[in-house]
Amino acid sequence: MSDMVSSVPETGGGSPGAILRRCREFHGITLEEASETTKIGVSYLKALEDDRIREFANQAYLKGFLRIYATYLGLNSDDVARMYDKLFGVQVEKPDTTKISSTPARPPRRLISLRQL
């Protein structure tokens, strides 16, 4: 049994995937049930729980599936996404702001509530 403990990585207990797995198990949800409800394949859910980020075609899928799964489990999806960012260096792709645009910048839009419309 001590061999198993020593083979677990240091971040295994607090890794985002381990937290997702513990939360799912705490609620008594199987991977198949989670897959059926979230419409995310079991293999992808398992990859999220095992912290295998290379299983995803690109970061957009990883981020999207992660947020859906975390929300389904009742976790704060932003916090879980930040944990992945910190641990694996996964970044949300941001538009390149170094390009110079020939069109003038638009003034910021004001948000209007639906009641006012």
Short mmCIF file of N, CA and C in Angstrom, two decimals:
data_model
loop_
_atom_site.label_atom_id
_atom_site.label_comp_id
_atom_site.label_asym_id
_atom_site.label_seq_id
_atom_site.Cartn_x
_atom_site.Cartn_y
_atom_site.Cartn_z
N MET A 1 0.81 -1.19 0.00
CA MET A 1 0.00 0.00 0.00
C MET A 1 0.86 1.26 0.00
N SER A 2 2.00 1.22 0.68
CA SER A 2 2.87 2.39 0.70
C SER A 2 3.45 2.67 -0.68
N ASP A 3 3.56 1.63 -1.52
CA ASP A 3 4.04 1.84 -2.90
C ASP A 3 3.07 2.70 -3.67
N MET A 4 1.76 2.48 -3.46
CA MET A 4 0.76 3.27 -4.17
C MET A 4 0.85 4.73 -3.78
N VAL A 5 1.04 5.00 -2.50
CA VAL A 5 1.09 6.38 -2.03
C VAL A 5 2.30 7.09 -2.60
N SER A 6 3.43 6.41 -2.66
CA SER A 6 4.63 7.06 -3.16
C SER A 6 4.58 7.30 -4.67
N SER A 7 3.75 6.54 -5.39
CA SER A 7 3.69 6.72 -6.84
C SER A 7 2.73 7.83 -7.26
N VAL A 8 1.94 8.35 -6.32
CA VAL A 8 1.00 9.42 -6.63
C VAL A 8 1.78 10.73 -6.69
N PRO A 9 1.60 11.53 -7.75
CA PRO A 9 2.32 12.79 -7.83
C PRO A 9 1.91 13.72 -6.70
N GLU A 10 2.76 14.68 -6.38
CA GLU A 10 2.50 15.60 -5.28
C GLU A 10 1.21 16.36 -5.47
N THR A 11 0.86 16.70 -6.68
CA THR A 11 -0.35 17.47 -6.93
C THR A 11 -1.57 16.60 -7.08
N GLY A 12 -1.42 15.27 -6.95
CA GLY A 12 -2.52 14.35 -7.18
C GLY A 12 -3.73 14.63 -6.32
N GLY A 13 -3.54 14.94 -5.03
CA GLY A 13 -4.67 15.17 -4.15
C GLY A 13 -5.36 16.48 -4.41
N GLY A 14 -4.62 17.49 -4.81
CA GLY A 14 -5.20 18.80 -5.00
C GLY A 14 -5.26 19.22 -6.45
N SER A 15 -4.99 18.30 -7.36
CA SER A 15 -5.04 18.67 -8.77
C SER A 15 -6.48 18.91 -9.18
N PRO A 16 -6.70 19.69 -10.21
CA PRO A 16 -8.07 19.95 -10.65
C PRO A 16 -8.82 18.66 -10.99
N GLY A 17 -8.15 17.74 -11.65
CA GLY A 17 -8.80 16.49 -12.01
C GLY A 17 -9.22 15.68 -10.80
N ALA A 18 -8.34 15.64 -9.78
CA ALA A 18 -8.66 14.91 -8.55
C ALA A 18 -9.85 15.54 -7.85
N ILE A 19 -9.94 16.85 -7.87
CA ILE A 19 -11.07 17.54 -7.25
C ILE A 19 -12.36 17.20 -8.00
N LEU A 20 -12.30 17.20 -9.33
CA LEU A 20 -13.48 16.84 -10.12
C LEU A 20 -13.93 15.41 -9.79
N ARG A 21 -12.98 14.49 -9.73
CA ARG A 21 -13.30 13.09 -9.45
C ARG A 21 -13.91 12.93 -8.05
N ARG A 22 -13.27 13.56 -7.05
CA ARG A 22 -13.80 13.44 -5.69
C ARG A 22 -15.19 14.02 -5.57
N CYS A 23 -15.43 15.12 -6.24
CA CYS A 23 -16.76 15.74 -6.21
C CYS A 23 -17.79 14.83 -6.86
N ARG A 24 -17.44 14.25 -8.01
CA ARG A 24 -18.37 13.33 -8.69
C ARG A 24 -18.66 12.13 -7.81
N GLU A 25 -17.63 11.55 -7.22
CA GLU A 25 -17.81 10.39 -6.37
C GLU A 25 -18.60 10.73 -5.11
N PHE A 26 -18.38 11.93 -4.56
CA PHE A 26 -19.11 12.37 -3.38
C PHE A 26 -20.61 12.40 -3.65
N HIS A 27 -20.97 12.85 -4.85
CA HIS A 27 -22.39 12.93 -5.22
C HIS A 27 -22.94 11.60 -5.72
N GLY A 28 -22.08 10.59 -5.81
CA GLY A 28 -22.53 9.26 -6.25
C GLY A 28 -22.90 9.21 -7.72
N ILE A 29 -22.20 9.97 -8.54
CA ILE A 29 -22.48 10.05 -9.97
C ILE A 29 -21.44 9.21 -10.71
N THR A 30 -21.88 8.38 -11.63
CA THR A 30 -20.95 7.62 -12.46
C THR A 30 -20.51 8.48 -13.64
N LEU A 31 -19.41 8.07 -14.26
CA LEU A 31 -18.96 8.79 -15.46
C LEU A 31 -20.01 8.71 -16.56
N GLU A 32 -20.69 7.59 -16.66
CA GLU A 32 -21.71 7.42 -17.69
C GLU A 32 -22.88 8.38 -17.46
N GLU A 33 -23.30 8.54 -16.20
CA GLU A 33 -24.38 9.47 -15.89
C GLU A 33 -23.97 10.91 -16.18
N ALA A 34 -22.74 11.26 -15.81
CA ALA A 34 -22.23 12.61 -16.08
C ALA A 34 -22.15 12.85 -17.58
N SER A 35 -21.71 11.85 -18.31
CA SER A 35 -21.60 11.97 -19.76
C SER A 35 -22.97 12.18 -20.40
N GLU A 36 -23.94 11.43 -19.94
CA GLU A 36 -25.28 11.53 -20.50
C GLU A 36 -25.88 12.92 -20.26
N THR A 37 -25.66 13.45 -19.06
CA THR A 37 -26.24 14.76 -18.73
C THR A 37 -25.49 15.90 -19.40
N THR A 38 -24.16 15.86 -19.40
CA THR A 38 -23.37 16.96 -19.94
C THR A 38 -23.16 16.88 -21.44
N LYS A 39 -23.42 15.70 -22.00
CA LYS A 39 -23.18 15.45 -23.44
C LYS A 39 -21.71 15.52 -23.79
N ILE A 40 -20.85 15.22 -22.80
CA ILE A 40 -19.41 15.12 -23.00
C ILE A 40 -19.06 13.64 -22.94
N GLY A 41 -18.26 13.17 -23.87
CA GLY A 41 -17.90 11.76 -23.91
C GLY A 41 -17.19 11.29 -22.64
N VAL A 42 -17.42 10.04 -22.29
CA VAL A 42 -16.81 9.46 -21.09
C VAL A 42 -15.29 9.57 -21.16
N SER A 43 -14.71 9.35 -22.33
CA SER A 43 -13.26 9.43 -22.46
C SER A 43 -12.74 10.83 -22.14
N TYR A 44 -13.49 11.85 -22.52
CA TYR A 44 -13.08 13.23 -22.22
C TYR A 44 -13.24 13.53 -20.73
N LEU A 45 -14.31 13.06 -20.12
CA LEU A 45 -14.50 13.26 -18.69
C LEU A 45 -13.38 12.57 -17.91
N LYS A 46 -13.04 11.36 -18.34
CA LYS A 46 -11.96 10.62 -17.69
C LYS A 46 -10.63 11.36 -17.87
N ALA A 47 -10.42 11.92 -19.05
CA ALA A 47 -9.19 12.69 -19.30
C ALA A 47 -9.13 13.93 -18.40
N LEU A 48 -10.26 14.60 -18.19
CA LEU A 48 -10.29 15.74 -17.29
C LEU A 48 -9.95 15.32 -15.87
N GLU A 49 -10.52 14.21 -15.42
CA GLU A 49 -10.27 13.74 -14.06
C GLU A 49 -8.84 13.24 -13.87
N ASP A 50 -8.22 12.78 -14.94
CA ASP A 50 -6.85 12.28 -14.87
C ASP A 50 -5.82 13.36 -15.23
N ASP A 51 -6.29 14.58 -15.46
CA ASP A 51 -5.42 15.71 -15.82
C ASP A 51 -4.62 15.45 -17.08
N ARG A 52 -5.22 14.75 -18.03
CA ARG A 52 -4.56 14.48 -19.31
C ARG A 52 -5.05 15.51 -20.33
N ILE A 53 -4.44 16.67 -20.33
CA ILE A 53 -4.92 17.75 -21.18
C ILE A 53 -4.56 17.54 -22.65
N ARG A 54 -3.63 16.65 -22.93
CA ARG A 54 -3.23 16.40 -24.33
C ARG A 54 -4.29 15.62 -25.09
N GLU A 55 -5.29 15.10 -24.41
CA GLU A 55 -6.35 14.33 -25.05
C GLU A 55 -7.28 15.23 -25.88
N PHE A 56 -7.21 16.53 -25.66
CA PHE A 56 -8.14 17.46 -26.29
C PHE A 56 -7.51 18.06 -27.55
N ALA A 57 -8.35 18.23 -28.57
CA ALA A 57 -7.88 18.72 -29.86
C ALA A 57 -7.25 20.11 -29.72
N ASN A 58 -7.86 20.96 -28.94
CA ASN A 58 -7.29 22.27 -28.67
C ASN A 58 -7.80 22.79 -27.33
N GLN A 59 -7.27 23.91 -26.92
CA GLN A 59 -7.60 24.46 -25.61
C GLN A 59 -9.05 24.90 -25.50
N ALA A 60 -9.66 25.24 -26.60
CA ALA A 60 -11.06 25.66 -26.55
C ALA A 60 -11.95 24.50 -26.09
N TYR A 61 -11.69 23.31 -26.59
CA TYR A 61 -12.46 22.14 -26.15
C TYR A 61 -12.19 21.86 -24.67
N LEU A 62 -10.93 21.91 -24.29
CA LEU A 62 -10.56 21.67 -22.89
C LEU A 62 -11.29 22.63 -21.98
N LYS A 63 -11.22 23.91 -22.27
CA LYS A 63 -11.86 24.93 -21.44
C LYS A 63 -13.37 24.77 -21.41
N GLY A 64 -13.96 24.52 -22.56
CA GLY A 64 -15.40 24.36 -22.62
C GLY A 64 -15.89 23.15 -21.83
N PHE A 65 -15.26 22.01 -22.07
CA PHE A 65 -15.65 20.80 -21.35
C PHE A 65 -15.40 20.96 -19.85
N LEU A 66 -14.30 21.58 -19.49
CA LEU A 66 -13.97 21.78 -18.09
C LEU A 66 -15.03 22.63 -17.40
N ARG A 67 -15.43 23.70 -18.04
CA ARG A 67 -16.45 24.58 -17.45
C ARG A 67 -17.80 23.88 -17.34
N ILE A 68 -18.19 23.15 -18.36
CA ILE A 68 -19.46 22.43 -18.32
C ILE A 68 -19.45 21.40 -17.20
N TYR A 69 -18.38 20.62 -17.11
CA TYR A 69 -18.29 19.55 -16.13
C TYR A 69 -18.24 20.11 -14.71
N ALA A 70 -17.45 21.16 -14.49
CA ALA A 70 -17.36 21.76 -13.16
C ALA A 70 -18.71 22.32 -12.72
N THR A 71 -19.40 22.99 -13.61
CA THR A 71 -20.72 23.53 -13.29
C THR A 71 -21.70 22.42 -12.98
N TYR A 72 -21.67 21.35 -13.76
CA TYR A 72 -22.53 20.19 -13.52
C TYR A 72 -22.31 19.61 -12.13
N LEU A 73 -21.05 19.60 -11.68
CA LEU A 73 -20.73 19.04 -10.37
C LEU A 73 -20.97 20.03 -9.23
N GLY A 74 -21.39 21.24 -9.57
CA GLY A 74 -21.68 22.24 -8.54
C GLY A 74 -20.46 23.02 -8.10
N LEU A 75 -19.40 22.99 -8.89
CA LEU A 75 -18.18 23.72 -8.58
C LEU A 75 -18.17 25.04 -9.34
N ASN A 76 -17.38 25.98 -8.85
CA ASN A 76 -17.20 27.25 -9.54
C ASN A 76 -16.28 27.01 -10.73
N SER A 77 -16.83 27.13 -11.93
CA SER A 77 -16.06 26.80 -13.13
C SER A 77 -14.87 27.73 -13.34
N ASP A 78 -14.99 28.98 -12.91
CA ASP A 78 -13.87 29.92 -13.05
C ASP A 78 -12.69 29.50 -12.16
N ASP A 79 -13.01 29.05 -10.94
CA ASP A 79 -11.95 28.61 -10.04
C ASP A 79 -11.23 27.37 -10.58
N VAL A 80 -12.00 26.43 -11.10
CA VAL A 80 -11.39 25.20 -11.64
C VAL A 80 -10.55 25.53 -12.86
N ALA A 81 -11.03 26.43 -13.71
CA ALA A 81 -10.27 26.84 -14.90
C ALA A 81 -8.96 27.52 -14.49
N ARG A 82 -9.02 28.35 -13.44
CA ARG A 82 -7.80 29.00 -12.96
C ARG A 82 -6.80 27.97 -12.42
N MET A 83 -7.32 26.92 -11.78
CA MET A 83 -6.43 25.87 -11.28
C MET A 83 -5.71 25.19 -12.44
N TYR A 84 -6.44 24.90 -13.51
CA TYR A 84 -5.81 24.31 -14.70
C TYR A 84 -4.77 25.26 -15.28
N ASP A 85 -5.12 26.54 -15.36
CA ASP A 85 -4.18 27.53 -15.89
C ASP A 85 -2.89 27.55 -15.07
N LYS A 86 -3.04 27.55 -13.76
CA LYS A 86 -1.88 27.64 -12.88
C LYS A 86 -1.03 26.37 -12.95
N LEU A 87 -1.68 25.22 -12.96
CA LEU A 87 -0.95 23.96 -12.92
C LEU A 87 -0.32 23.59 -14.26
N PHE A 88 -1.06 23.81 -15.35
CA PHE A 88 -0.60 23.35 -16.66
C PHE A 88 -0.22 24.48 -17.61
N GLY A 89 -0.40 25.71 -17.20
CA GLY A 89 -0.07 26.82 -18.08
C GLY A 89 -1.03 26.95 -19.24
N VAL A 90 -2.25 26.43 -19.08
CA VAL A 90 -3.26 26.53 -20.13
C VAL A 90 -3.80 27.94 -20.11
N GLN A 91 -3.78 28.59 -21.24
CA GLN A 91 -4.26 29.96 -21.32
C GLN A 91 -5.41 30.05 -22.31
N VAL A 92 -6.35 30.90 -22.00
CA VAL A 92 -7.42 31.17 -22.95
C VAL A 92 -6.83 32.02 -24.06
N GLU A 93 -7.10 31.63 -25.29
CA GLU A 93 -6.53 32.36 -26.41
C GLU A 93 -7.15 33.76 -26.46
N LYS A 94 -6.27 34.75 -26.49
CA LYS A 94 -6.72 36.14 -26.54
C LYS A 94 -6.38 36.69 -27.92
N PRO A 95 -7.18 37.63 -28.40
CA PRO A 95 -6.88 38.21 -29.70
C PRO A 95 -5.55 38.94 -29.68
N ASP A 96 -4.87 38.91 -30.81
CA ASP A 96 -3.58 39.58 -30.93
C ASP A 96 -3.81 41.09 -31.02
N THR A 97 -3.34 41.81 -30.01
CA THR A 97 -3.55 43.26 -29.98
C THR A 97 -2.37 44.02 -30.55
N THR A 98 -1.37 43.32 -31.05
CA THR A 98 -0.20 44.00 -31.59
C THR A 98 -0.41 44.47 -33.02
N LYS A 99 -1.43 43.96 -33.67
CA LYS A 99 -1.70 44.38 -35.05
C LYS A 99 -2.26 45.80 -35.06
N ILE A 100 -1.82 46.56 -36.04
CA ILE A 100 -2.31 47.92 -36.19
C ILE A 100 -3.48 47.89 -37.15
N SER A 101 -4.57 48.43 -36.71
CA SER A 101 -5.78 48.43 -37.52
C SER A 101 -5.90 49.75 -38.28
N SER A 102 -6.35 49.66 -39.52
CA SER A 102 -6.53 50.87 -40.33
C SER A 102 -7.88 51.52 -40.05
N THR A 103 -8.79 50.79 -39.43
CA THR A 103 -10.09 51.36 -39.10
C THR A 103 -10.04 51.95 -37.70
N PRO A 104 -10.74 53.06 -37.50
CA PRO A 104 -10.72 53.68 -36.17
C PRO A 104 -11.39 52.77 -35.15
N ALA A 105 -10.95 52.86 -33.93
CA ALA A 105 -11.52 52.05 -32.85
C ALA A 105 -12.93 52.53 -32.54
N ARG A 106 -13.81 51.59 -32.27
CA ARG A 106 -15.18 51.93 -31.92
C ARG A 106 -15.24 52.37 -30.46
N PRO A 107 -16.12 53.29 -30.17
CA PRO A 107 -16.28 53.66 -28.77
C PRO A 107 -16.91 52.49 -28.01
N PRO A 108 -16.64 52.38 -26.73
CA PRO A 108 -17.21 51.26 -25.98
C PRO A 108 -18.73 51.32 -25.96
N ARG A 109 -19.35 50.17 -26.04
CA ARG A 109 -20.81 50.10 -26.04
C ARG A 109 -21.33 50.13 -24.61
N ARG A 110 -22.49 50.72 -24.47
CA ARG A 110 -23.16 50.72 -23.18
C ARG A 110 -24.10 49.54 -23.14
N LEU A 111 -24.06 48.79 -22.07
CA LEU A 111 -24.97 47.67 -21.93
C LEU A 111 -26.33 48.17 -21.46
N ILE A 112 -27.36 47.66 -22.10
CA ILE A 112 -28.73 48.06 -21.77
C ILE A 112 -29.46 46.82 -21.30
N SER A 113 -30.18 46.97 -20.21
CA SER A 113 -30.92 45.81 -19.70
C SER A 113 -32.11 45.55 -20.60
N LEU A 114 -32.60 44.32 -20.55
CA LEU A 114 -33.74 43.94 -21.38
C LEU A 114 -35.00 44.72 -21.00
N ARG A 115 -35.12 45.11 -19.77
CA ARG A 115 -36.30 45.89 -19.33
C ARG A 115 -36.37 47.23 -20.07
N GLN A 116 -35.23 47.84 -20.28
CA GLN A 116 -35.23 49.14 -20.94
C GLN A 116 -35.60 49.02 -22.42
N LEU A 117 -35.36 47.87 -23.00
CA LEU A 117 -35.71 47.68 -24.40
C LEU A 117 -37.19 47.49 -24.50
#
